[in-house]
Backbone as numpy.savetxt, mean C-alpha at the origin, in Angstrom:
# Nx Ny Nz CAx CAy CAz Cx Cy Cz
-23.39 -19.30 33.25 -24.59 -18.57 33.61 -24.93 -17.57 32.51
-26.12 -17.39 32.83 -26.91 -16.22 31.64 -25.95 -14.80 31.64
-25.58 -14.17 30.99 -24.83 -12.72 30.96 -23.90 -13.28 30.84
-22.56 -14.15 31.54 -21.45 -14.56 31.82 -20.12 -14.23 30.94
-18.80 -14.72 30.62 -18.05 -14.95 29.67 -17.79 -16.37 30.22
-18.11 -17.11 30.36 -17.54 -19.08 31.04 -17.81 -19.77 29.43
-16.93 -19.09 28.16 -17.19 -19.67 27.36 -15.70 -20.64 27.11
-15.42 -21.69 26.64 -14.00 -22.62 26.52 -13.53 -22.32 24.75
-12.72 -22.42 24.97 -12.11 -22.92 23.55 -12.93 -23.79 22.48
-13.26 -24.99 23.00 -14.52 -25.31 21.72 -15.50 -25.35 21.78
-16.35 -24.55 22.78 -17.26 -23.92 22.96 -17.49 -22.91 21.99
-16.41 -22.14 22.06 -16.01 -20.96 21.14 -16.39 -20.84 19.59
-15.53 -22.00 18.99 -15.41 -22.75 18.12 -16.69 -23.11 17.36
-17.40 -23.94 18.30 -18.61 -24.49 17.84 -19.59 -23.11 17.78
-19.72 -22.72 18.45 -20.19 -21.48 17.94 -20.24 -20.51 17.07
-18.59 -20.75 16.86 -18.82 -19.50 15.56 -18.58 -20.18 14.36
-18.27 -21.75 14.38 -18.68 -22.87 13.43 -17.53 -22.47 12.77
-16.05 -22.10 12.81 -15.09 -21.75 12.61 -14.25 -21.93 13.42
-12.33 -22.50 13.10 -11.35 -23.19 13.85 -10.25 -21.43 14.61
-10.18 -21.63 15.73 -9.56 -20.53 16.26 -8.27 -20.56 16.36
-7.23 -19.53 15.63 -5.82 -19.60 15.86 -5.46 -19.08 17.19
-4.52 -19.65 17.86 -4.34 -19.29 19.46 -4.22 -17.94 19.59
-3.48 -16.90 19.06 -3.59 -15.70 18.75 -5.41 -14.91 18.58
-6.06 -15.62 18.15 -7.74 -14.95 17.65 -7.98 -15.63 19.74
-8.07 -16.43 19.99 -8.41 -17.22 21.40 -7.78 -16.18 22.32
-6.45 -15.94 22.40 -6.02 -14.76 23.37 -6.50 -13.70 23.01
-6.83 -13.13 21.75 -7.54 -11.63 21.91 -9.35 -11.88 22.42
-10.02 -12.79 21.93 -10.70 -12.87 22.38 -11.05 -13.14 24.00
-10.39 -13.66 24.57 -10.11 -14.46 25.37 -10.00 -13.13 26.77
-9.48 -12.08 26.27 -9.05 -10.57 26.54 -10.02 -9.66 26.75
-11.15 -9.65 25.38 -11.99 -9.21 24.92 -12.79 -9.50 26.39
-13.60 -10.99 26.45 -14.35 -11.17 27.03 -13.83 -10.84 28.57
-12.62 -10.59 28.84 -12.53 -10.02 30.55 -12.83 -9.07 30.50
-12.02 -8.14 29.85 -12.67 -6.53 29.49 -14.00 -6.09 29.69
-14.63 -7.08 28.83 -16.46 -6.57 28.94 -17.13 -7.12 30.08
-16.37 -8.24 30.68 -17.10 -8.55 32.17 -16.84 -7.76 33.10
-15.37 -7.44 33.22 -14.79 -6.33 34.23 -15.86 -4.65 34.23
-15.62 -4.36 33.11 -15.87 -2.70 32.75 -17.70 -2.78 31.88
-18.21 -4.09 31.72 -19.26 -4.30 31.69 -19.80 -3.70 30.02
-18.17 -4.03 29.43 -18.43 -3.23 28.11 -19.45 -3.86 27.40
-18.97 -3.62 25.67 -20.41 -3.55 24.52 -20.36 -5.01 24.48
-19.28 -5.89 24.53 -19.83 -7.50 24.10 -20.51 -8.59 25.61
-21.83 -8.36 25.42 -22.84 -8.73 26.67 -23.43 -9.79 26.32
-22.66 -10.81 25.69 -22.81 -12.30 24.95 -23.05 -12.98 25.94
-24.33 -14.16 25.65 -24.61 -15.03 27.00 -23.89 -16.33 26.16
-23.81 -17.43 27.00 -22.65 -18.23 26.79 -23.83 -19.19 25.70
-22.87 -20.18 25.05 -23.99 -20.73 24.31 -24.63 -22.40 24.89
-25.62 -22.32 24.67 -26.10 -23.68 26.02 -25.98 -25.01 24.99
-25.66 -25.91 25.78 -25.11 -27.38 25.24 -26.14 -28.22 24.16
-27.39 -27.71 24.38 -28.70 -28.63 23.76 -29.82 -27.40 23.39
-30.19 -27.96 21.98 -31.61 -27.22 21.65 -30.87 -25.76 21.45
-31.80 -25.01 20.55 -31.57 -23.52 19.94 -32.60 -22.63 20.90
-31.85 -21.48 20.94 -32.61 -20.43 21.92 -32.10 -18.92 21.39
-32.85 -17.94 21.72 -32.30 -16.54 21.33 -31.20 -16.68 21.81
-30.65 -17.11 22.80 -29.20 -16.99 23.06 -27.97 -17.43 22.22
-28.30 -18.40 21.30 -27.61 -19.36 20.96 -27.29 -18.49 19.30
-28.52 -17.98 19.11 -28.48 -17.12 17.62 -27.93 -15.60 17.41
-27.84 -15.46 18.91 -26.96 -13.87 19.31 -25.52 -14.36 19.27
-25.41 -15.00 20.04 -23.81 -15.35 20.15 -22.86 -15.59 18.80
-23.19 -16.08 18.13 -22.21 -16.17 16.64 -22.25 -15.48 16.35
-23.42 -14.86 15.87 -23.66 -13.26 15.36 -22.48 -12.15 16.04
-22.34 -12.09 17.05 -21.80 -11.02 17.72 -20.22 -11.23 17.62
-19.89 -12.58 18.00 -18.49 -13.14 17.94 -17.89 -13.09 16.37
-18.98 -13.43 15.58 -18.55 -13.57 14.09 -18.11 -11.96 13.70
-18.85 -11.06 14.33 -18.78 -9.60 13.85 -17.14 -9.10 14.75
-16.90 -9.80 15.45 -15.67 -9.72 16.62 -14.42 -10.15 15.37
-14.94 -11.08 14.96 -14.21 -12.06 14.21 -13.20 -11.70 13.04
-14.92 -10.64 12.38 -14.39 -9.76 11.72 -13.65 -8.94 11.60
-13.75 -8.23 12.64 -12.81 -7.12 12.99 -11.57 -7.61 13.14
-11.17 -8.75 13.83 -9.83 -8.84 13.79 -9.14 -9.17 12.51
-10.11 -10.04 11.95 -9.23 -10.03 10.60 -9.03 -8.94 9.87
-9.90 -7.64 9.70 -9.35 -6.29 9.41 -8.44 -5.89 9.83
-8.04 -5.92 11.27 -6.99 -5.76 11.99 -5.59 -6.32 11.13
-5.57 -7.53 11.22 -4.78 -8.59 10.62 -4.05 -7.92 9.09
-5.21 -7.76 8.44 -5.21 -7.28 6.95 -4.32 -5.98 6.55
-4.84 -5.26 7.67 -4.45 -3.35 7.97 -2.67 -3.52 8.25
-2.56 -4.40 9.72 -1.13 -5.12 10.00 0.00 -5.53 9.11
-1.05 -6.51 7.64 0.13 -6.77 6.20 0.08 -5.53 5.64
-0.79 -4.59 5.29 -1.06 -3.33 4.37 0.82 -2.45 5.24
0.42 -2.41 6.46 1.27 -1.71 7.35 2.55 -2.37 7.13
3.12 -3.47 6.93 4.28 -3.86 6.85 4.43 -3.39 5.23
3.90 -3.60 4.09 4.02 -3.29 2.85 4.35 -2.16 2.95
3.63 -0.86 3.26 3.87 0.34 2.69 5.15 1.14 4.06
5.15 0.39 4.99 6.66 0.74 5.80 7.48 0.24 5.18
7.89 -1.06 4.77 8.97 -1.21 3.35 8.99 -0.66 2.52
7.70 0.01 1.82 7.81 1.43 0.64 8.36 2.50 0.99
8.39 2.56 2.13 8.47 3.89 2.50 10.11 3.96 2.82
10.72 2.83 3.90 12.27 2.84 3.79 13.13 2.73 2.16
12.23 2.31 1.43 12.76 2.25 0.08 13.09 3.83 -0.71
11.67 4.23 -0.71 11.55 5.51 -0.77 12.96 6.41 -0.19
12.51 6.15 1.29 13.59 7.38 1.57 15.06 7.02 1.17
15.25 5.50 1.17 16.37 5.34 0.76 17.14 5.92 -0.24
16.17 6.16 -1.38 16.63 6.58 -2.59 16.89 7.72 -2.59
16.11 8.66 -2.36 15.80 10.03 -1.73 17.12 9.99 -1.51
18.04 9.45 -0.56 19.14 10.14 0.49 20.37 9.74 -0.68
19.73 8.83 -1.70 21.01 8.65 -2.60 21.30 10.07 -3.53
22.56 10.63 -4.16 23.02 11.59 -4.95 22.43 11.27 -6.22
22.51 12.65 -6.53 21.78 12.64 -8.11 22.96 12.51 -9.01
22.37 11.87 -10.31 23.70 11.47 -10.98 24.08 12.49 -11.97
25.99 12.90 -11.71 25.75 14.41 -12.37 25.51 14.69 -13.65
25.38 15.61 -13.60 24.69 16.27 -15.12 25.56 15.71 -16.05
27.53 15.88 -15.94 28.34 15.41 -16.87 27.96 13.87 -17.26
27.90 13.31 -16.36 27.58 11.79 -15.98 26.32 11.35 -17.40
25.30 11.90 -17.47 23.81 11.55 -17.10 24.33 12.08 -18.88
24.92 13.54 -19.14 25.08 13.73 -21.01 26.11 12.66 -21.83
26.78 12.07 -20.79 27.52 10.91 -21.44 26.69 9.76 -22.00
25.77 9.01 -20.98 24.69 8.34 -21.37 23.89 8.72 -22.16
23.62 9.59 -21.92 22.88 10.22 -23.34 23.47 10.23 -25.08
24.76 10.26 -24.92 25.45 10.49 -25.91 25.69 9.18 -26.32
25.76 7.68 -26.04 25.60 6.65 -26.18 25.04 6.25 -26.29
23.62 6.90 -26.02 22.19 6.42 -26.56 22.20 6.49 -27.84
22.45 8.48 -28.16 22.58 8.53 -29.72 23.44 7.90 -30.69
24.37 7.54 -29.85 25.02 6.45 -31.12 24.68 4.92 -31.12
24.28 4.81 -30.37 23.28 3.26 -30.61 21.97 3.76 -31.39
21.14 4.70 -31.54 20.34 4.80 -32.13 20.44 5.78 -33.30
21.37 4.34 -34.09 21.84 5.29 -35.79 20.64 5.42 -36.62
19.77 5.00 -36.53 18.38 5.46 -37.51 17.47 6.51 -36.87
18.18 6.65 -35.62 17.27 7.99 -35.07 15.84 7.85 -35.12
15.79 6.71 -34.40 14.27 6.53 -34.40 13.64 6.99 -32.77
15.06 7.48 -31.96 14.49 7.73 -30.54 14.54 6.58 -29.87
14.62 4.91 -29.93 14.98 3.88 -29.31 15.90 3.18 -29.81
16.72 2.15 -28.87 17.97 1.35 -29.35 17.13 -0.22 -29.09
17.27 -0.96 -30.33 16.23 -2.28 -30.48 17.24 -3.75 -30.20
17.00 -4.61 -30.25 18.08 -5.58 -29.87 19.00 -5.76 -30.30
18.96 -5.45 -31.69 20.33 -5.64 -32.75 21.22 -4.34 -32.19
21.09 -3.47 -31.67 21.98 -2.41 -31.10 22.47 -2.60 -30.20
21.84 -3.29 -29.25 22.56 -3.66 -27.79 23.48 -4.84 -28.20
23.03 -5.79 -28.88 23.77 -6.91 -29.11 25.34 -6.44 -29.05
25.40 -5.46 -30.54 26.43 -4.87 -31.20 26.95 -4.27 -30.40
26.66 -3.77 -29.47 27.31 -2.61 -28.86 27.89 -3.35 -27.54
27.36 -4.25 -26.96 27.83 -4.58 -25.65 27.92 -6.39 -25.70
27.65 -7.00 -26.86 28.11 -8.46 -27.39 27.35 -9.23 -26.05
26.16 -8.80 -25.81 25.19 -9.62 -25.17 24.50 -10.66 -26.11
24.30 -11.85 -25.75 23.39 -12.52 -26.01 21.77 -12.41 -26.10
21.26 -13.07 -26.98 19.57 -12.93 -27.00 19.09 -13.00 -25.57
19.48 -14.25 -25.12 18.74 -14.23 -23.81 18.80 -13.35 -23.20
19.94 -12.41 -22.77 20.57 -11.37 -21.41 20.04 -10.54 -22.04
19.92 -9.93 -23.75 19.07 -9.09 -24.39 18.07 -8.88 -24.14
16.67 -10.06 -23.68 15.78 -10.10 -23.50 15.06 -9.93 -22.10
16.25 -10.83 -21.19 16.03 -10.30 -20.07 15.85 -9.02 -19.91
17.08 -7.86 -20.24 17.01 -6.86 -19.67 15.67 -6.13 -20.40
15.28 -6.45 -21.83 14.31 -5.22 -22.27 13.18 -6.02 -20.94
12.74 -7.21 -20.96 11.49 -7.22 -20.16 11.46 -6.34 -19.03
13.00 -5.89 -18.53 12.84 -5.04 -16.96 12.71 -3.60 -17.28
13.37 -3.58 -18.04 13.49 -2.10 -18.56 12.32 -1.21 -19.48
11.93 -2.39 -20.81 10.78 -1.81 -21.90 9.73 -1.57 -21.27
9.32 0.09 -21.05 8.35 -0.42 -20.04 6.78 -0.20 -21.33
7.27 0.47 -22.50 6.03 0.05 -23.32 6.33 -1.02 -24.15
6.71 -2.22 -24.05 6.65 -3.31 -24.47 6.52 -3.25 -25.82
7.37 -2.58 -26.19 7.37 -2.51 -27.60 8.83 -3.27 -28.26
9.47 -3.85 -27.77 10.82 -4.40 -28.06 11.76 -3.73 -27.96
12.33 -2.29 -27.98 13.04 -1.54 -27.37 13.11 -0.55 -26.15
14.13 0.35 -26.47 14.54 0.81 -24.99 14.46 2.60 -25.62
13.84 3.22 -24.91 13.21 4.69 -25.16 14.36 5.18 -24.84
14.90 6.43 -24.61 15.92 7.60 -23.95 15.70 6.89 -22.67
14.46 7.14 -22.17 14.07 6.99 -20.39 14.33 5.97 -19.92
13.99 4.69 -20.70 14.46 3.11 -20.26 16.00 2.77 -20.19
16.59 3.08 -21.17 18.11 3.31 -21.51 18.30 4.10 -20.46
18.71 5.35 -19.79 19.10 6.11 -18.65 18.74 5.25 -17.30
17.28 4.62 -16.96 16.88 3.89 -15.88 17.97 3.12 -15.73
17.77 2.29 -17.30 19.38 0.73 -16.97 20.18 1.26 -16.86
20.78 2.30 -17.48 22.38 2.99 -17.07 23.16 3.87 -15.94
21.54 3.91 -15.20 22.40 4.72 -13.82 22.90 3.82 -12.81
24.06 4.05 -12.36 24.81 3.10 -11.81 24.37 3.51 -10.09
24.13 2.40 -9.98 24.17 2.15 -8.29 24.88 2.91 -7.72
23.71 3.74 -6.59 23.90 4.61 -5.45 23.69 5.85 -6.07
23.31 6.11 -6.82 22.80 7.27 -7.60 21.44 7.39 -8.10
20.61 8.65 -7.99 19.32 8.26 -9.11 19.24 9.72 -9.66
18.83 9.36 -11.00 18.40 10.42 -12.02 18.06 11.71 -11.33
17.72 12.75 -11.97 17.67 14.00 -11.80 15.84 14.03 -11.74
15.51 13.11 -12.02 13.80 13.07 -12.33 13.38 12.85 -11.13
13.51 11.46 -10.28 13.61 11.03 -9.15 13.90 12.38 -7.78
13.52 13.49 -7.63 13.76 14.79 -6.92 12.95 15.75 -7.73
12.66 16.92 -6.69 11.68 17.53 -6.62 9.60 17.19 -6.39
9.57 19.08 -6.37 7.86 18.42 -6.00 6.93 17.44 -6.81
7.06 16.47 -7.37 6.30 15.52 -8.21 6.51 14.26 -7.41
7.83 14.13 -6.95 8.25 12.80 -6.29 7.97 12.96 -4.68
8.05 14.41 -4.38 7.31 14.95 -2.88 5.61 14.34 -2.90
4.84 14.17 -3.59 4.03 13.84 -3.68 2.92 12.56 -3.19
4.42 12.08 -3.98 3.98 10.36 -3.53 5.02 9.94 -2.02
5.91 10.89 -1.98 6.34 10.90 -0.60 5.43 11.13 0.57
4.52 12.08 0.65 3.25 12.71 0.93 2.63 11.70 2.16
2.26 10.85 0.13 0.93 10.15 0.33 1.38 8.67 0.90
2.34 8.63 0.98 3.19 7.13 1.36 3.08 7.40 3.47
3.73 8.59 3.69 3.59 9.00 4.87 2.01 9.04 5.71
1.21 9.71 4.54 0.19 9.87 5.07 -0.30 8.48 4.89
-0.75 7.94 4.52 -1.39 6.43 4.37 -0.56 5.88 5.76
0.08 5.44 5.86 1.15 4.86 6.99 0.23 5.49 8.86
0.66 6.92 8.36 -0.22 7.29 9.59 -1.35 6.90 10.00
-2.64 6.65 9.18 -3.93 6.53 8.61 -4.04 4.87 9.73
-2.96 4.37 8.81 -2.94 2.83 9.08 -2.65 2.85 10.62
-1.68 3.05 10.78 -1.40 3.35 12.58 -1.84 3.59 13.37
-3.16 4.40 13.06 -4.01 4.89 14.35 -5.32 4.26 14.12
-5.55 3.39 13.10 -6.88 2.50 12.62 -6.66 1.35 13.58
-5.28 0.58 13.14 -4.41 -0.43 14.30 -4.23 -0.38 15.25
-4.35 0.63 16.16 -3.64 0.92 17.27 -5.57 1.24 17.88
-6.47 1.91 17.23 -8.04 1.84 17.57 -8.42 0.28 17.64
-7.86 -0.51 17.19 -8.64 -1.81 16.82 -8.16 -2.54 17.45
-6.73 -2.47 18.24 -6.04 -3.57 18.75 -6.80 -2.44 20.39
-7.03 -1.39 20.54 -7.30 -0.89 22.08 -8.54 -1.47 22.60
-9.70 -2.01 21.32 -10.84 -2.54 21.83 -10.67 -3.80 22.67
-9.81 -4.30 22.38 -9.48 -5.33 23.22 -8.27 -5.51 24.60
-7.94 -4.57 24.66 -7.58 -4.02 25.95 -7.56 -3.65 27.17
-7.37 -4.17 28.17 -8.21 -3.75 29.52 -7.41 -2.60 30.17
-7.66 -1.41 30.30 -7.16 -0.01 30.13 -8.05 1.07 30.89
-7.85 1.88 31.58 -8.32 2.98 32.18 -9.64 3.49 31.40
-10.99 3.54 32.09 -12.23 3.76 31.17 -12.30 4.54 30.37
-11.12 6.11 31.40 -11.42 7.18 30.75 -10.43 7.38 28.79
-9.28 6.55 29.13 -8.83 6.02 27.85 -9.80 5.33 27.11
-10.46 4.57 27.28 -11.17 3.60 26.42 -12.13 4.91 25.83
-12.53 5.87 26.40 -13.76 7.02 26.11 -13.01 7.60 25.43
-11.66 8.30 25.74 -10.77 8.83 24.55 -10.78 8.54 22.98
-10.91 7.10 23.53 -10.26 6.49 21.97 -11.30 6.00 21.25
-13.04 6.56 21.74 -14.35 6.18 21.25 -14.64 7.55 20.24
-13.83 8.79 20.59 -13.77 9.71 20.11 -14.23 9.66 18.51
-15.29 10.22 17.81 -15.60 9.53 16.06 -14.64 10.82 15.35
-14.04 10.39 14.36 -13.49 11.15 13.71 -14.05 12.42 13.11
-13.90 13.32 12.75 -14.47 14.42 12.33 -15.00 14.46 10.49
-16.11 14.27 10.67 -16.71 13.94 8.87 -15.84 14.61 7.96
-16.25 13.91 7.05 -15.41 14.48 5.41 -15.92 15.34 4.81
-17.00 16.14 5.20 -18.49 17.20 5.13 -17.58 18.51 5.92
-16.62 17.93 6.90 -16.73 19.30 7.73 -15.18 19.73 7.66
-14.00 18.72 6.90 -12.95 19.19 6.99 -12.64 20.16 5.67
-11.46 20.55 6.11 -11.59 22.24 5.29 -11.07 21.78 3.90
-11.42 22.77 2.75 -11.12 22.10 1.31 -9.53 22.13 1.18
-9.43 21.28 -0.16 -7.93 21.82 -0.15 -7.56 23.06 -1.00
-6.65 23.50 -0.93 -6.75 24.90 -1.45 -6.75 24.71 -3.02
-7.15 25.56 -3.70 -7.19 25.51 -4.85 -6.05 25.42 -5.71
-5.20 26.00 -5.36 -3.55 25.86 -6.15 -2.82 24.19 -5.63
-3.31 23.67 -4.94 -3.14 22.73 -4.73 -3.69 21.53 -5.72
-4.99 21.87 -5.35 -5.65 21.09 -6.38 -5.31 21.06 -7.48
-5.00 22.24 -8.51 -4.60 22.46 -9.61 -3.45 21.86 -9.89
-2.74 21.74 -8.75 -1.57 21.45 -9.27 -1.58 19.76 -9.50
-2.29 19.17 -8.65 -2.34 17.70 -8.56 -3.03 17.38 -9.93
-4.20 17.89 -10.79 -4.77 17.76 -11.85 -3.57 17.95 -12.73
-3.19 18.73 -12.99 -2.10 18.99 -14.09 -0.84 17.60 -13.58
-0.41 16.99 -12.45 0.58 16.53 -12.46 -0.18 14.94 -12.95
-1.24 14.58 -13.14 -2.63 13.29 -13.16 -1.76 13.45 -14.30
-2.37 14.92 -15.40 -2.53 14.80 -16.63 -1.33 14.29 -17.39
-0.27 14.85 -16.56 1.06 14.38 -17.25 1.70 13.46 -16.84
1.26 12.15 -16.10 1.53 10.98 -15.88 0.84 10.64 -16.57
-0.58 10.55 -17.17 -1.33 10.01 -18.21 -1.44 9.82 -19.89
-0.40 9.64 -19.75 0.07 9.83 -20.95 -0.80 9.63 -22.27
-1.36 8.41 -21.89 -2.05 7.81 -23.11 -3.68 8.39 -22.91
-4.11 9.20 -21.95 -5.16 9.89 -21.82 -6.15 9.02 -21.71
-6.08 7.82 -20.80 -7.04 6.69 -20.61 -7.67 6.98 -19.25
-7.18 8.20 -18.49 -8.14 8.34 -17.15 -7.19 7.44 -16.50
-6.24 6.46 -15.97 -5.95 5.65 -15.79 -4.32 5.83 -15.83
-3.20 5.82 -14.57 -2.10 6.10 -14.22 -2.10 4.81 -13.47
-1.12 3.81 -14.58 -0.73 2.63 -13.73 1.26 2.63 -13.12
1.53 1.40 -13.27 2.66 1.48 -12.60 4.05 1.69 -13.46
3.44 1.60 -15.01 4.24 1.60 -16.15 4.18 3.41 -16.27
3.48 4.00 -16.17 3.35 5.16 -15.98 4.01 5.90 -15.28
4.01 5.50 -14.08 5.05 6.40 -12.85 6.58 5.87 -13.11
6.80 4.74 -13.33 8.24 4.32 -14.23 8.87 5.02 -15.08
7.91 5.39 -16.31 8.01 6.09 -17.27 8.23 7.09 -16.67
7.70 7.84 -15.92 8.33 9.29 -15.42 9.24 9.79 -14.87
9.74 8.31 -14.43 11.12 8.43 -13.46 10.85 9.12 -12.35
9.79 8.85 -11.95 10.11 9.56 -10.23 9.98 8.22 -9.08
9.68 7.56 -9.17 9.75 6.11 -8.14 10.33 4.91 -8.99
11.20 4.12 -8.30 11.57 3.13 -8.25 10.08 1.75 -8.42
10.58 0.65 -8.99 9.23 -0.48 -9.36 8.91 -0.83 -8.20
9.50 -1.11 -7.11 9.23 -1.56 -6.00 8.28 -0.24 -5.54
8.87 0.82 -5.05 7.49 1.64 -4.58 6.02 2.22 -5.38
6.88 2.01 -6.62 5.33 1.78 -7.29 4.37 1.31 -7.41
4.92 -0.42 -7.05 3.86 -1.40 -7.05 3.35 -1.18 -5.94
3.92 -1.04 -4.95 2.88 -1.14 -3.16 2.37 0.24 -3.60
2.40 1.25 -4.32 1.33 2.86 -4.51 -0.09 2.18 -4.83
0.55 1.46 -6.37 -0.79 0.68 -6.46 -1.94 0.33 -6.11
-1.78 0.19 -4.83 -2.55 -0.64 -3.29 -3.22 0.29 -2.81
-2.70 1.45 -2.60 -3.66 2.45 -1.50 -3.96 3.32 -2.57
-3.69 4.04 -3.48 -4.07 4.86 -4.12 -5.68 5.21 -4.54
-5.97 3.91 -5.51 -7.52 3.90 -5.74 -8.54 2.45 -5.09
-8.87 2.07 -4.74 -9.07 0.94 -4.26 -9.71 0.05 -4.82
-10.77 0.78 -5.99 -11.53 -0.16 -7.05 -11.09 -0.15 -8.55
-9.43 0.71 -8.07 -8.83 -0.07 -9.47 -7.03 -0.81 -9.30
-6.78 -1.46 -8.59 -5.45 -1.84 -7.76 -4.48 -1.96 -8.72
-4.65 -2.34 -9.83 -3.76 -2.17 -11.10 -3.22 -0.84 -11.41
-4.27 0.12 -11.15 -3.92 1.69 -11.47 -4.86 2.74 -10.92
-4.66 3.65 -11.12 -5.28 4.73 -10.34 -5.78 5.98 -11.13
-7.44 5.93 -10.93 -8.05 7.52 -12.07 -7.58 8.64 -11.39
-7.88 9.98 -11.96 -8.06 11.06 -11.68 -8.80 11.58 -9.93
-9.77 10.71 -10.03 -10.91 10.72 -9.05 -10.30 10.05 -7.88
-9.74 9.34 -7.68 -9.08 8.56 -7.17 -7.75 8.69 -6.42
């Protein structure tokens, strides 16, 4: 009937001229009791078997925009599993000991004697010599380690490879690495209550909940600035991840600084700027 939900599975289908995973069919499927029960926003008339009618040109339209949303949903769901694995990574490290100072001038002191021309890096012919690696295992390791791809290993790359498991550098701690701790937390939250809004539309739930959770967020016009020493401080910490002064802090960058591990760097990547996923401006 006209108003109804008496729509079937390939009814469905044919309508939105797209194949339904049983999962999209049960939320929908949900959807449409909800809005018959509580007489909500999707007031879709069913689509009729023969010939085109306003009815027939509302219905995809509306379902396709349904459609949409869940796959945002979906999308938000992988984003949410990524940056909760960043984030146990994160703290993981966090809870590991810093490696001690005696520790950390020994490595150092082995740097300088691998780097007898004092050029500030140890190049393949040094590692060879020094630890009777092969080209290949040579090469392997600079690709993980070089992070300016220059064929050797800096002070910083050399210390990265040499801290021994269950330990991290002295760089890796304090407010610089609080930062991206921060923003790892906050993103996570962000995601959680976007997911948890998007999966309630389809919910059949107490009205006055459903009105709760219609609640619009409070504009970006009206929330309070951030304080200025704050700000300052985030500009100055841009500037000195930026090394090469390109506007532009990628993942070789935060490596280089030693405050995150490659793994949480790469998922930063992702949320940080959104129209540059490789790396992240100032603005951004």
């Amino acid at each position: 009937e006209e108003g109804t939900f008496s729509l079937s599975f390939s009814e469905l289908e044919y309508g939105l001229r797209r194949s339904l995973s049983p999962d999209l069919w049960d939320l929908g499927h949900e959807a449409m009791r909800k809005a018959e029960t509580y007489g909500g926003p999707l007031k879709l008339p069913s689509v009729p078997e023969e010939g085109v009618s306003n009815g027939e040109a509302k219905a995809p339209s509306a379902f396709e925009h349904w459609c949409e949303q869940y796959d945002e949903l979906q999308q938000r769901s992988a984003e949410m599993d990524l940056l909760t694995e960043a984030m146990l990574l994160f703290e993981k490290k966090s809870s590991m000991p810093v490696l001690p100072c005696d520790d950390q001038a020994s490595l150092e002191r082995e740097f300088e004697e691998m780097d007898v021309s004092g050029s500030g890096c140890v190049d393949i012919g040094a590692i060879q010599r020094r630890w009777g690696w092969d080209q290949k295992m040579t090469l392997d390791i600079l690709s993980k380690y070089d992070l300016s791809a220059d064929g050797c290993l800096d002070k910083g790359d050399f210390l990265r490879m040499m801290c021994p498991d269950g330990y991290r550098l002295p760089s890796m701690e304090g407010e610089d690495r609080d930062v991206f701790g921060m923003l790892l937390t906050g993103s996570i939250r962000y995601l959680h209550e976007k997911i948890a809004e998007s999966t309630d539309l389809y919910s059949v739930k107490d009205r006055k909940l459903d009105k709760a959770r219609t609640v619009k967020p409070m504009p970006f016009s009206l929330l309070p600035e951030v304080p200025e020493g704050t700000w300052l401080y985030w500009n100055e910490l841009f500037s000195r991840l930026d090394a090469d002064q390109d506007d532009h802090v990628g993942e070789r960058d935060l490596l280089r600084a030693g405050l995150l591990s490659p793994e949480v760097a790469k998922h930063l990547m992702t949320i940080i700027d959104p129209e540059h996923p490789a790396s992240f401006t100032r603005r951004g």
